[in-house]
Short mmCIF file of C-alpha atoms in Angstrom, two decimals:
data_model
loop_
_atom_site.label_atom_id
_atom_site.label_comp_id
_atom_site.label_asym_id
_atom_site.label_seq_id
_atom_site.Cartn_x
_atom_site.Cartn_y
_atom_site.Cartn_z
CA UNK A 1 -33.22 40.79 -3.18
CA UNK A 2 -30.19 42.21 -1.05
CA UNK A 3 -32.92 43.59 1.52
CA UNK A 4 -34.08 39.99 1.94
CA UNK A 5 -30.30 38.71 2.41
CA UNK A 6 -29.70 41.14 4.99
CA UNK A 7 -33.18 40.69 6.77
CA UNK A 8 -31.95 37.20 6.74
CA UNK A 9 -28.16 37.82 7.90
CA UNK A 10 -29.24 39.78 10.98
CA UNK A 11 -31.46 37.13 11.95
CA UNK A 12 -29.08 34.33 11.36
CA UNK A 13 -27.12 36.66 13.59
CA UNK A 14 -29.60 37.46 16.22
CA UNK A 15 -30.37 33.62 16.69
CA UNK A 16 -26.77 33.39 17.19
CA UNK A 17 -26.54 35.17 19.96
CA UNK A 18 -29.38 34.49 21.53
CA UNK A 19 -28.49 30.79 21.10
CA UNK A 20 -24.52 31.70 22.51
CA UNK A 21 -26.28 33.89 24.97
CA UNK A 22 -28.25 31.02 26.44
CA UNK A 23 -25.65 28.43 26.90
CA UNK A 24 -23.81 30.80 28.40
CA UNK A 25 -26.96 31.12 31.57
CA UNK A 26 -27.10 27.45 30.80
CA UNK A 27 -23.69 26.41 31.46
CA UNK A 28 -23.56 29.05 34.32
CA UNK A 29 -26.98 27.01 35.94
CA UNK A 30 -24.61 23.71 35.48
CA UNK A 31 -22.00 25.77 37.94
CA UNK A 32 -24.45 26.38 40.54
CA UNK A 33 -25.56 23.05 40.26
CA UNK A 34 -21.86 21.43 40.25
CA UNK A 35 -21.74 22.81 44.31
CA UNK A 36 -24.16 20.67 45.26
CA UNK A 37 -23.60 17.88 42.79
CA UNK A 38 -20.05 17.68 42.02
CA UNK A 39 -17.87 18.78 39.16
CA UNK A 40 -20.74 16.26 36.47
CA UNK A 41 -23.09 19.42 35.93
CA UNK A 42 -21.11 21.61 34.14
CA UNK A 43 -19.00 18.86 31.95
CA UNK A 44 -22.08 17.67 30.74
CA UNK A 45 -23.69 21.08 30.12
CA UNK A 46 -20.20 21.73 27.74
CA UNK A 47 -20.95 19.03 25.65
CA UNK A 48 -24.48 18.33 25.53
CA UNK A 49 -25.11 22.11 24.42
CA UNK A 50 -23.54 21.84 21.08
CA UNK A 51 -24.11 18.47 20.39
CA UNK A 52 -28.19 19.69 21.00
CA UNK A 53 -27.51 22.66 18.54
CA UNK A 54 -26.12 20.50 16.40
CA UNK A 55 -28.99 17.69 16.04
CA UNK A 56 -31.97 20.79 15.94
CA UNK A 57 -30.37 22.80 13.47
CA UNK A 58 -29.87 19.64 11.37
CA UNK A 59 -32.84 18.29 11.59
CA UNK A 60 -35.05 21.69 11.08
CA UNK A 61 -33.29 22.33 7.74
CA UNK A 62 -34.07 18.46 6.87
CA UNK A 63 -37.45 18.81 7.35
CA UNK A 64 -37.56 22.23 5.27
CA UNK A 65 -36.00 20.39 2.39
CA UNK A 66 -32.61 21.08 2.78
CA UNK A 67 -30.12 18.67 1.04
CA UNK A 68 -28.57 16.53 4.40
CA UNK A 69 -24.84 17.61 3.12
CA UNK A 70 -26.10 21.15 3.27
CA UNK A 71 -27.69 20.70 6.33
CA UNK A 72 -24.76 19.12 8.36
CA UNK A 73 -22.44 22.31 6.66
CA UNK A 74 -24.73 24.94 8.29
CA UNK A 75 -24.91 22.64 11.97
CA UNK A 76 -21.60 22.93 11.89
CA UNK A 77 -21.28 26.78 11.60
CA UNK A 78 -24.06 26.67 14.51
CA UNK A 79 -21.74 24.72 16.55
CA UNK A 80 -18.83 26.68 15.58
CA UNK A 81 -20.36 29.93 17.37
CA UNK A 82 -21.52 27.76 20.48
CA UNK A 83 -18.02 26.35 21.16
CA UNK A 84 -16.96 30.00 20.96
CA UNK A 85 -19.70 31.19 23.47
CA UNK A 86 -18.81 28.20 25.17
CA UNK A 87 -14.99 29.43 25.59
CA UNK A 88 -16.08 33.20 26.25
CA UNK A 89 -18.04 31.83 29.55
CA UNK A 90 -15.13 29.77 30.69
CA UNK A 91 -12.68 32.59 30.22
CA UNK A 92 -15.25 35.27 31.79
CA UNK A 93 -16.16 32.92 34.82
CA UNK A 94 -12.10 32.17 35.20
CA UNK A 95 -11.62 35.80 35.62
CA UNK A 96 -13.85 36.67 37.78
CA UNK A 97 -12.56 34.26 39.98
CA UNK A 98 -9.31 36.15 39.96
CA UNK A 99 -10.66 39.42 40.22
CA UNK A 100 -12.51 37.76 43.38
CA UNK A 101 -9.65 36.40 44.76
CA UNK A 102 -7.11 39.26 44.67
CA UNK A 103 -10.24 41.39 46.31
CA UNK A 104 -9.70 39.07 49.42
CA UNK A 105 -5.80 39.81 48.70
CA UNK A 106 -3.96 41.42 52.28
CA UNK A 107 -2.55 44.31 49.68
CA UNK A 108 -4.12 47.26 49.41
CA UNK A 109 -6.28 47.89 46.24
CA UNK A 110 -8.81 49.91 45.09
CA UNK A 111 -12.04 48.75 44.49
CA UNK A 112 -12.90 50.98 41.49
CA UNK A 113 -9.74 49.54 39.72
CA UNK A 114 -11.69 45.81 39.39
CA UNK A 115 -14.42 47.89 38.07
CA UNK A 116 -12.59 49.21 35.08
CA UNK A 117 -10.66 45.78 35.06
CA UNK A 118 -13.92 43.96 35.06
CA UNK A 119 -15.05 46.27 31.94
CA UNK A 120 -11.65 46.30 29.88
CA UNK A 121 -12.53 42.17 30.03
CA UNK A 122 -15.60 41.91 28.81
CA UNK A 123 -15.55 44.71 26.22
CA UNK A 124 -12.30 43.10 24.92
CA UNK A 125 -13.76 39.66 25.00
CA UNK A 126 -17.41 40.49 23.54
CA UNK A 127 -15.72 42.42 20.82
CA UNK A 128 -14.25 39.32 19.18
CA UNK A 129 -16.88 37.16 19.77
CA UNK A 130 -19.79 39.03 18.46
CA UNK A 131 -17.60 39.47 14.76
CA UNK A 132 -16.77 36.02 14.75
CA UNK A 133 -20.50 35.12 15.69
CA UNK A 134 -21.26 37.65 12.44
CA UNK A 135 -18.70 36.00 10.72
CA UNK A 136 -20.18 32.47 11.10
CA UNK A 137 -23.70 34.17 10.46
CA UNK A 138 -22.45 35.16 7.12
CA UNK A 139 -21.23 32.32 6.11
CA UNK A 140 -24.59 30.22 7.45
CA UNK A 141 -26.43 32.77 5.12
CA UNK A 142 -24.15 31.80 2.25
CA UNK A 143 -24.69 28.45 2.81
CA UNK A 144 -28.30 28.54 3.17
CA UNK A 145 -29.20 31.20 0.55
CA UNK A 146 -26.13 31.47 -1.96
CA UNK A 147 -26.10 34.69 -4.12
CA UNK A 148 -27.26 34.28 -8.01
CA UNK A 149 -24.23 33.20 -10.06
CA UNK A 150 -22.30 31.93 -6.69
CA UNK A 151 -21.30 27.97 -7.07
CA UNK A 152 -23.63 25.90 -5.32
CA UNK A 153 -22.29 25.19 -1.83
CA UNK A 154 -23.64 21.71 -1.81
CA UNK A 155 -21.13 20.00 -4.55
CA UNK A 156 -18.21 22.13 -3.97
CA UNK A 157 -17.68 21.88 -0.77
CA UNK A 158 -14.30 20.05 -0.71
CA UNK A 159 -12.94 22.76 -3.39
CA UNK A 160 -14.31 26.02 -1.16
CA UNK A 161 -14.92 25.66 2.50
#
């Protein structure tokens, strides 16, 4: 039984990812098109993303049989990681931005200095959203597929959350 949980946790946490990975291209697609469309794009990109996640994850687990409480519990873990994603790409695309700016800067600088800059970000960034996207996956798995013995998650919500 534990080989089935953690079959089932890493590919909770591989959809994660793969999910958070591809609003990140997605919202970065709404920033290309905000140049030639205004600032709309990517506003609506940041909210319809989740709210999408949201709505398929709920209604897949519906269909499957899952109890709608349940259901709505685990969406919300979904959108949980997303937002986080969400805030990662916003943070990431804000420093590049400065990184490309002080390149144009009249000081002298060294070019292989961004480059370690540029990796100290995004390792120290990834870090802490990849355990909080393991995190969430944990806790989806708990949701989804409690342990033997474990208080159903359903009808004690309020009292554990």
């Amino acid at each position: 039984m534990p080989d089935l949980r953690k079959n089932r946790l890493i590919s909770l946490f591989l959809v994660n990812v793969a999910s958070g990975v591809a609003t990140v291209v997605v919202i970065f697609i709404g920033f290309l098109l905000s140049e030639k469309m205004g600032p709309l794009p990517p506003l609506v990109i940041l909210a319809a993303v989740p709210a999408a996640a949201i709505g398929i994850w709920r209604s897949d687990l519906e269909q499957r049989g899952r109890e709608r409480d349940l259901a709505k519990r685990v969406a919300w873990q979904a959108f949980r990681v997303l937002i986080a994603w969400e805030a990662v790409a916003i943070v990431l695309t804000g420093t590049f931005i400065i990184i490309a700016y002080s390149a144009m800067a009249p000081v002298p600088h060294s070019h292989v200095s961004a480059g370690v800059l540029f990796l100290i970000v995004i390792f120290a960034v990834a870090v802490p959203l990849l355990w909080f996207t393991w995190v969430r996956s944990r806790r989806m798995l708990d949701l989804l597929w409690p342990l033997p013995g474990m208080p159903s998650p359903v009808r004690n919500h309020r009292t554990c959350s």
